[in-house]
Coordinates of C-alpha atoms (C1' of nucleotides) in Angstrom, one line a residue:
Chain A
X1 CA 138.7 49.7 183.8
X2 CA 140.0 46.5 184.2
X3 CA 138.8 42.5 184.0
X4 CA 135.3 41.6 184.1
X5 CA 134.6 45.2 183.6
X6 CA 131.6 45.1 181.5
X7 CA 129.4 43.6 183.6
X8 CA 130.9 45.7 186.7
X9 CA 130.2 48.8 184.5
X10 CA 126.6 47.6 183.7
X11 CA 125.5 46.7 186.8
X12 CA 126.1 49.7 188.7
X13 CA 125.3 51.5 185.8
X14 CA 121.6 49.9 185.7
X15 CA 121.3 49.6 189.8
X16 CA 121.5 53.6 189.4
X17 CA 118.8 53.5 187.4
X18 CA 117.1 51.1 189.4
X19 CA 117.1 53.9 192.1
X20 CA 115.8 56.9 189.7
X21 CA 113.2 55.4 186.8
X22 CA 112.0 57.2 184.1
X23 CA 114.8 59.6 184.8
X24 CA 117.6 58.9 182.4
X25 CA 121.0 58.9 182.5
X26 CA 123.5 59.9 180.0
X27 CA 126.6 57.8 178.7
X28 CA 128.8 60.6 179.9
X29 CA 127.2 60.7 183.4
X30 CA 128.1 57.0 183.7
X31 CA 131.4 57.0 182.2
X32 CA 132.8 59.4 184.6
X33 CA 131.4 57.3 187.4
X34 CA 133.3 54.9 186.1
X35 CA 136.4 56.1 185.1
X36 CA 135.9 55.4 181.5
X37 CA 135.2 56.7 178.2
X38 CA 131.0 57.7 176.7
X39 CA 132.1 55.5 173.9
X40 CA 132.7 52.6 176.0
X41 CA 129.6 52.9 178.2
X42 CA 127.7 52.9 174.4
X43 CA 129.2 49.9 173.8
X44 CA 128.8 48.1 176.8
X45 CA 125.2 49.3 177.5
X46 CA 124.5 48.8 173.9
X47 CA 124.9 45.1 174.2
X48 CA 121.9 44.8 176.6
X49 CA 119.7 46.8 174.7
X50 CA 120.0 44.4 172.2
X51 CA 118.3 42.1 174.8
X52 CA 115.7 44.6 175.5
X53 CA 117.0 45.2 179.0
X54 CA 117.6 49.3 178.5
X55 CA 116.3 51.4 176.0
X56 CA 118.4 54.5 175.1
X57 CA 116.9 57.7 173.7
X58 CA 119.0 60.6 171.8
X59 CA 118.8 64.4 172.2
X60 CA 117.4 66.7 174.8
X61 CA 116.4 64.4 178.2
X62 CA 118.1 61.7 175.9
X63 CA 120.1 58.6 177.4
X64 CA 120.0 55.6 178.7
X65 CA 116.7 53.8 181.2
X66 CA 115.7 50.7 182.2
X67 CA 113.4 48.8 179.8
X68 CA 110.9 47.4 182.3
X69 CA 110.9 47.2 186.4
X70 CA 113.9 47.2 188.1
X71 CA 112.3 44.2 189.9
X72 CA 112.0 42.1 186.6
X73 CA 115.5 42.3 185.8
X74 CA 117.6 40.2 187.2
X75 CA 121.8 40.0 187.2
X76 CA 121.8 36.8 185.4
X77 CA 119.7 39.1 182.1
X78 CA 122.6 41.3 182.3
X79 CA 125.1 38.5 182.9
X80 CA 124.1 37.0 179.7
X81 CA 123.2 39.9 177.5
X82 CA 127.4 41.0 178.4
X83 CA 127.7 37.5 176.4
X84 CA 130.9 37.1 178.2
X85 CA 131.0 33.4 180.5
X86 CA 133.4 33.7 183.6
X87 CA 134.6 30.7 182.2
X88 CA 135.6 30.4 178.8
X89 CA 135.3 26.7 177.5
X90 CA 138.5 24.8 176.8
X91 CA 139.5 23.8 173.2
X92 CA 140.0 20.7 171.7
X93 CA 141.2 20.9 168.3
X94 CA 141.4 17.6 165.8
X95 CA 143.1 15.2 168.2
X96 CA 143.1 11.7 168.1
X97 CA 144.3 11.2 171.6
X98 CA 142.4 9.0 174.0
X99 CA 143.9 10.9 176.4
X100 CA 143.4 14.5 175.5
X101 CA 139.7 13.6 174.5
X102 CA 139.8 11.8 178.2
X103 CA 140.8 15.4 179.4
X104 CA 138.5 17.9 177.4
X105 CA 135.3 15.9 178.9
X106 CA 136.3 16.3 182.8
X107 CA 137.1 19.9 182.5
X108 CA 134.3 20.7 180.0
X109 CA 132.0 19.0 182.5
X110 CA 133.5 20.9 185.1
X111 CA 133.0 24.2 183.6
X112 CA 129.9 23.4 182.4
X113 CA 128.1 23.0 185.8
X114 CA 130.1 26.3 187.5
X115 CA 128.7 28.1 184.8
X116 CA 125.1 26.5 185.6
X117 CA 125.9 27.6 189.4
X118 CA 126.8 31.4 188.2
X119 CA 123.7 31.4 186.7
X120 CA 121.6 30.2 189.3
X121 CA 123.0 33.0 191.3
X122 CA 122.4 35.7 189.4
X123 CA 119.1 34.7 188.4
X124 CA 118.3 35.1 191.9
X125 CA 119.0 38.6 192.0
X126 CA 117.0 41.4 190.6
X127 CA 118.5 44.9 189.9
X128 CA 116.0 45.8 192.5
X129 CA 117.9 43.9 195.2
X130 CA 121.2 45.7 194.0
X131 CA 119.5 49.2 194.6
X132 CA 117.8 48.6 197.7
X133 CA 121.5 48.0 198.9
X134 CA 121.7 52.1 199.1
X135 CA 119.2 51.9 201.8
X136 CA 121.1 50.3 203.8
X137 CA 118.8 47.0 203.1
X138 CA 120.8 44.4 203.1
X139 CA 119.8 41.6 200.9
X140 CA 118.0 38.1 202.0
X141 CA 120.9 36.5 201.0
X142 CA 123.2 37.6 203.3
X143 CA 121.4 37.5 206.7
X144 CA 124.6 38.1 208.6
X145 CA 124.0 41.6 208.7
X146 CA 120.2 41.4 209.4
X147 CA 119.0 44.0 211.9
X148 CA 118.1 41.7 214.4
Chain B
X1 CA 148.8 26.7 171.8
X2 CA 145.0 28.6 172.6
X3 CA 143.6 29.7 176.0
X4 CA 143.6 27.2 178.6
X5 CA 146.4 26.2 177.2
X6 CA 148.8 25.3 180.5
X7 CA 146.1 23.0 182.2
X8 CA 145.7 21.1 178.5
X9 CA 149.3 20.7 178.1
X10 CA 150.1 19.3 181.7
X11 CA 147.0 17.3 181.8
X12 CA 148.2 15.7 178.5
X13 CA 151.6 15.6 179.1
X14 CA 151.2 13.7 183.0
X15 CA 148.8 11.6 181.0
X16 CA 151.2 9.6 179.0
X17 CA 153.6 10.2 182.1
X18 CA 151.0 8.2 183.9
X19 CA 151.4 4.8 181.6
X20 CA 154.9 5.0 181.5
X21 CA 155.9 5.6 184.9
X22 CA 159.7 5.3 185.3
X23 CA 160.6 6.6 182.4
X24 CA 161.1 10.4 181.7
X25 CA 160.0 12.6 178.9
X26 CA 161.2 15.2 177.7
X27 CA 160.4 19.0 176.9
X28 CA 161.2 18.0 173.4
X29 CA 158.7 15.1 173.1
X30 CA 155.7 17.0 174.7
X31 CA 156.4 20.5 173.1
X32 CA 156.5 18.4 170.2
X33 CA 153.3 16.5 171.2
X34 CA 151.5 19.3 171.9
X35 CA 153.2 21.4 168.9
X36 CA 154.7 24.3 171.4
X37 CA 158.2 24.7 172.7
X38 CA 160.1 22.6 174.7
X39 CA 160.8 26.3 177.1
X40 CA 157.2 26.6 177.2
X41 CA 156.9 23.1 178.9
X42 CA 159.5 23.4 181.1
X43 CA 157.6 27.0 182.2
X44 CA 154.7 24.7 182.7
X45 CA 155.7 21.9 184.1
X46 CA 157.9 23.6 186.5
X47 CA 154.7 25.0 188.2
X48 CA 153.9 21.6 189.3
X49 CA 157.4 20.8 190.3
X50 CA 157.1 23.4 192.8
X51 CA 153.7 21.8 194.0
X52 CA 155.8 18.1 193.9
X53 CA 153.2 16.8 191.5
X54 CA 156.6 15.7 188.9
X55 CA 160.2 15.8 189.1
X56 CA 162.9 16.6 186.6
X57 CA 166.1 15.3 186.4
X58 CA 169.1 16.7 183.5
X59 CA 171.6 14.9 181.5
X60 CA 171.0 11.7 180.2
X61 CA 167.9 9.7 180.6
X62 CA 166.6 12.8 182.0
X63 CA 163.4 14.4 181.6
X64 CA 160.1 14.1 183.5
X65 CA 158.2 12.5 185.4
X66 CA 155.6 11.9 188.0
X67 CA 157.0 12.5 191.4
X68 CA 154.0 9.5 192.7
X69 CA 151.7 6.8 191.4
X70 CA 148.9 8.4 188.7
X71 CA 145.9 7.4 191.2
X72 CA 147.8 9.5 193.7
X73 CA 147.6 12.8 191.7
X74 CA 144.3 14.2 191.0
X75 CA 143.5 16.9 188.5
X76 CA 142.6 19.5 191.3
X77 CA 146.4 19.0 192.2
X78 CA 147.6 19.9 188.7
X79 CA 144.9 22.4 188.3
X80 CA 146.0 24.6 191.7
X81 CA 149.2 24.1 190.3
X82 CA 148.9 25.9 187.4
X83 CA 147.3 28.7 189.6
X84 CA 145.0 29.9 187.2
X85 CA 141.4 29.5 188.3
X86 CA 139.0 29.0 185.6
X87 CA 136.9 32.1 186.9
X88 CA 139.3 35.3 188.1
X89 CA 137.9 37.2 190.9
X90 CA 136.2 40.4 189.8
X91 CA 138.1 44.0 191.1
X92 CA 136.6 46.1 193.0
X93 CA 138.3 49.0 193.7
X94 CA 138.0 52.2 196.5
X95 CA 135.0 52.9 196.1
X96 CA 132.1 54.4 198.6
X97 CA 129.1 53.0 196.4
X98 CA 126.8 51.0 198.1
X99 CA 125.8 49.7 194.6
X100 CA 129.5 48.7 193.7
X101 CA 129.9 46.7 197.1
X102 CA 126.6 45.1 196.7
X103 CA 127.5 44.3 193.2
X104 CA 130.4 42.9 194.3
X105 CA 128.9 40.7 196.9
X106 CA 126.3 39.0 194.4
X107 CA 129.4 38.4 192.0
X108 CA 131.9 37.1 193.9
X109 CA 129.7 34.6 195.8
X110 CA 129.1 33.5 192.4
X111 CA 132.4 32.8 191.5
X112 CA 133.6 31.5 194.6
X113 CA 130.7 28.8 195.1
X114 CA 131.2 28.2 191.0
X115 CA 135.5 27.7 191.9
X116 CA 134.4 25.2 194.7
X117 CA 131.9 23.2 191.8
X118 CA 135.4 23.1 189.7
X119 CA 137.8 22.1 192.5
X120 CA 135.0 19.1 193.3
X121 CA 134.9 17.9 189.9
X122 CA 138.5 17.7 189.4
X123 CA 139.6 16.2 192.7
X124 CA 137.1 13.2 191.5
X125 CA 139.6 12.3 188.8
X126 CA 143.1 11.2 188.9
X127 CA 145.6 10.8 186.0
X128 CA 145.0 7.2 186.3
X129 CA 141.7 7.9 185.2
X130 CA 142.8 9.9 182.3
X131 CA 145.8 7.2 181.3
X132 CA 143.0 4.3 181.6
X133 CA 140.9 6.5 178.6
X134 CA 143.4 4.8 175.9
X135 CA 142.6 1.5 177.2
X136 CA 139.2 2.2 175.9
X137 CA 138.1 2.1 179.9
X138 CA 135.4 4.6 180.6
X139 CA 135.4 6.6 183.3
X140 CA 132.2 5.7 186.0
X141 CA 131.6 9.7 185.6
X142 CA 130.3 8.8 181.8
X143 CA 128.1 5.8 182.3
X144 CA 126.7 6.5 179.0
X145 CA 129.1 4.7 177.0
X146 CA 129.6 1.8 179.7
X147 CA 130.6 -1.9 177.5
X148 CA 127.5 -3.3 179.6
Chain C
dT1 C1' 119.1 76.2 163.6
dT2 C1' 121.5 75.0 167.4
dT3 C1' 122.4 71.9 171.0
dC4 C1' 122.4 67.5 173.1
dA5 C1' 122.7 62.8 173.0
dT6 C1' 123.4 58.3 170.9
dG7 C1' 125.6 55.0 166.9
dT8 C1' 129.5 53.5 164.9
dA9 C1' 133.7 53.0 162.5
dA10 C1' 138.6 53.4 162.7
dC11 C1' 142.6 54.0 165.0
dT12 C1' 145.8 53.8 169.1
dA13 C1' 147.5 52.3 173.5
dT14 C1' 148.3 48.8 176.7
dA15 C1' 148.4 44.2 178.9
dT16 C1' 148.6 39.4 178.6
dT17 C1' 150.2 35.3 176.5
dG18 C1' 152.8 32.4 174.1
dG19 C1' 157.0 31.7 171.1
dT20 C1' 161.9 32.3 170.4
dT21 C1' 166.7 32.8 171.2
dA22 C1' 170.5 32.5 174.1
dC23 C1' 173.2 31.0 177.6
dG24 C1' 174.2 28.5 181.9
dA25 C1' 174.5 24.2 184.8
dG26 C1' 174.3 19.4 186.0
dA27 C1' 174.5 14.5 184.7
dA28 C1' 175.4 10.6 181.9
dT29 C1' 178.2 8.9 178.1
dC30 C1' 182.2 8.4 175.3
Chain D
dG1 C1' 188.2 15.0 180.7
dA2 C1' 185.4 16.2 176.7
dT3 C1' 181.1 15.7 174.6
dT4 C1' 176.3 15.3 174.6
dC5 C1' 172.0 15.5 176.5
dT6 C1' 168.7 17.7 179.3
dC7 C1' 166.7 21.1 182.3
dG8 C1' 166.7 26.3 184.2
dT9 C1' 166.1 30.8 183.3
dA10 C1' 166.4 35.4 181.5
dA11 C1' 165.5 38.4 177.8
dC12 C1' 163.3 39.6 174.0
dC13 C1' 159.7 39.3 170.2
dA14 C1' 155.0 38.5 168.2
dA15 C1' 150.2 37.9 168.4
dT16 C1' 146.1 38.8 170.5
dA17 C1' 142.6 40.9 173.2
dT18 C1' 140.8 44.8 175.6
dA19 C1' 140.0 49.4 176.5
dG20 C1' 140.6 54.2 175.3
dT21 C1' 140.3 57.8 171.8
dT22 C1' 139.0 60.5 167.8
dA23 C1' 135.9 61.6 164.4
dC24 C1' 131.8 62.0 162.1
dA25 C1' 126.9 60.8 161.3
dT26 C1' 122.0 60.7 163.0
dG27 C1' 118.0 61.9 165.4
dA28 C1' 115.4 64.7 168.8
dA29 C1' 114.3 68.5 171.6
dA30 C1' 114.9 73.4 172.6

DNA sequence: TTTCATGTAACTATATTGGTTACGAGAATC
DNA sequence: GATTCTCGTAACCAATATAGTTACATGAAA
């Protein structure tokens, strides 16, 4: 795995199980889809079911499902449950510069509306949306490849 | 030094270069300033060398300093200089997964528009702006605190 | 009772980042 | 010309963050 890799791992983790409901899928399953390691798909997948998005079950026909309709989940409910902002806010320790203070406000105000963008994005995606893609539907949002 | 740190310590740095222009400073000064190493600024600042944002000179009197007037240098140029974008493009490796690729999609149109929000915001502010903060000047971006 | 699966702690491995040391080169001063 | 000041850069070290791994406990179904 490398950067940004929980969300990677959790989305296509959860837009399989967008395609198969009520069926679930095992930690082990997904970590060698992945390339990774049961114990990291726990913890990863863990972290959303804090937020109620997946619900994991143990034993027999045990793992991991989506909590409610693929269609009422979108990208930004995983985005957020990950807990991880593509852009990490700046700094500013005790400072009594004009300068540095001057600084911290343009790039915090920066960084505070592209993170409002990334979520406007992803809340405009559903896990739905992701699964459909293996149908070969291709999503409203990219009409380029529309059929006609 | 924390996370960030590069774009923190030129901004601050060119800052100050900006009220004083004509006369250098040196690694010393800012890594002092900024309570780093005077190698660690020259790995910095020579970023924005490359990109002619400064100049150095040796011996003597040397030192650094902006290579053209303050309002001529916005915090985009300093930012690109750096060449570390705020939000790092997700990895997607060979992969055959329709999932993956439309995962992919969703997230990196994300992250470009939010780079473009970023690049906007910065190329709205020049070092002049950020020098004229210790004049107690406010920026027009922060109305809120305008004298009246 | 065995097996399957998650839950979690603890440790290890690796990558990134910044800090440090060391040495070289050019420019001004003495 | 020798000294001093400054940057330029390579090489190494330390700290940190992230993911991978092992180990063991818990609960549920067969």
């Amino acid at each position: 795995m490398k950067q940004n890799s929980k969300l990677s791992l959790a989305l296509h983790a959860l837009g399989h199980m967008a395609r198969a409901p009520g069926t679930p899928m095992t930690s082990d399953l997904i970590a060698q889809h992945n390339a990774t390691n049961p114990v990291v798909v726990r913890r990863v997948l863990g972290l959303l079911r804090e937020q109620g998005v997946v619900r994991s079950d143990k034993g027999h026909a045990g793992g991991w499902q989506l909590a409610r309709p693929a269609d009422q989940i979108t990208v930004a409910d995983v985005y957020t449950a990950i807990a991880e902002p593509f852009v990490s806010p700046v700094e500013l320790g005790p400072t009594t510069c004009a300068i540095q203070r001057a600084m911290f406000e343009t790039v915090q105000a920066a960084q505070t509306e592209a993170e409002q963008v990334i979520l406007r994005h992803f809340r405009e995606r559903s896990l739905q949306d992701l699964a459909d893609a293996m149908d070969g539907a291709i999503s409203p949002l990219h009409p380029t490849k529309t059929p006609l």
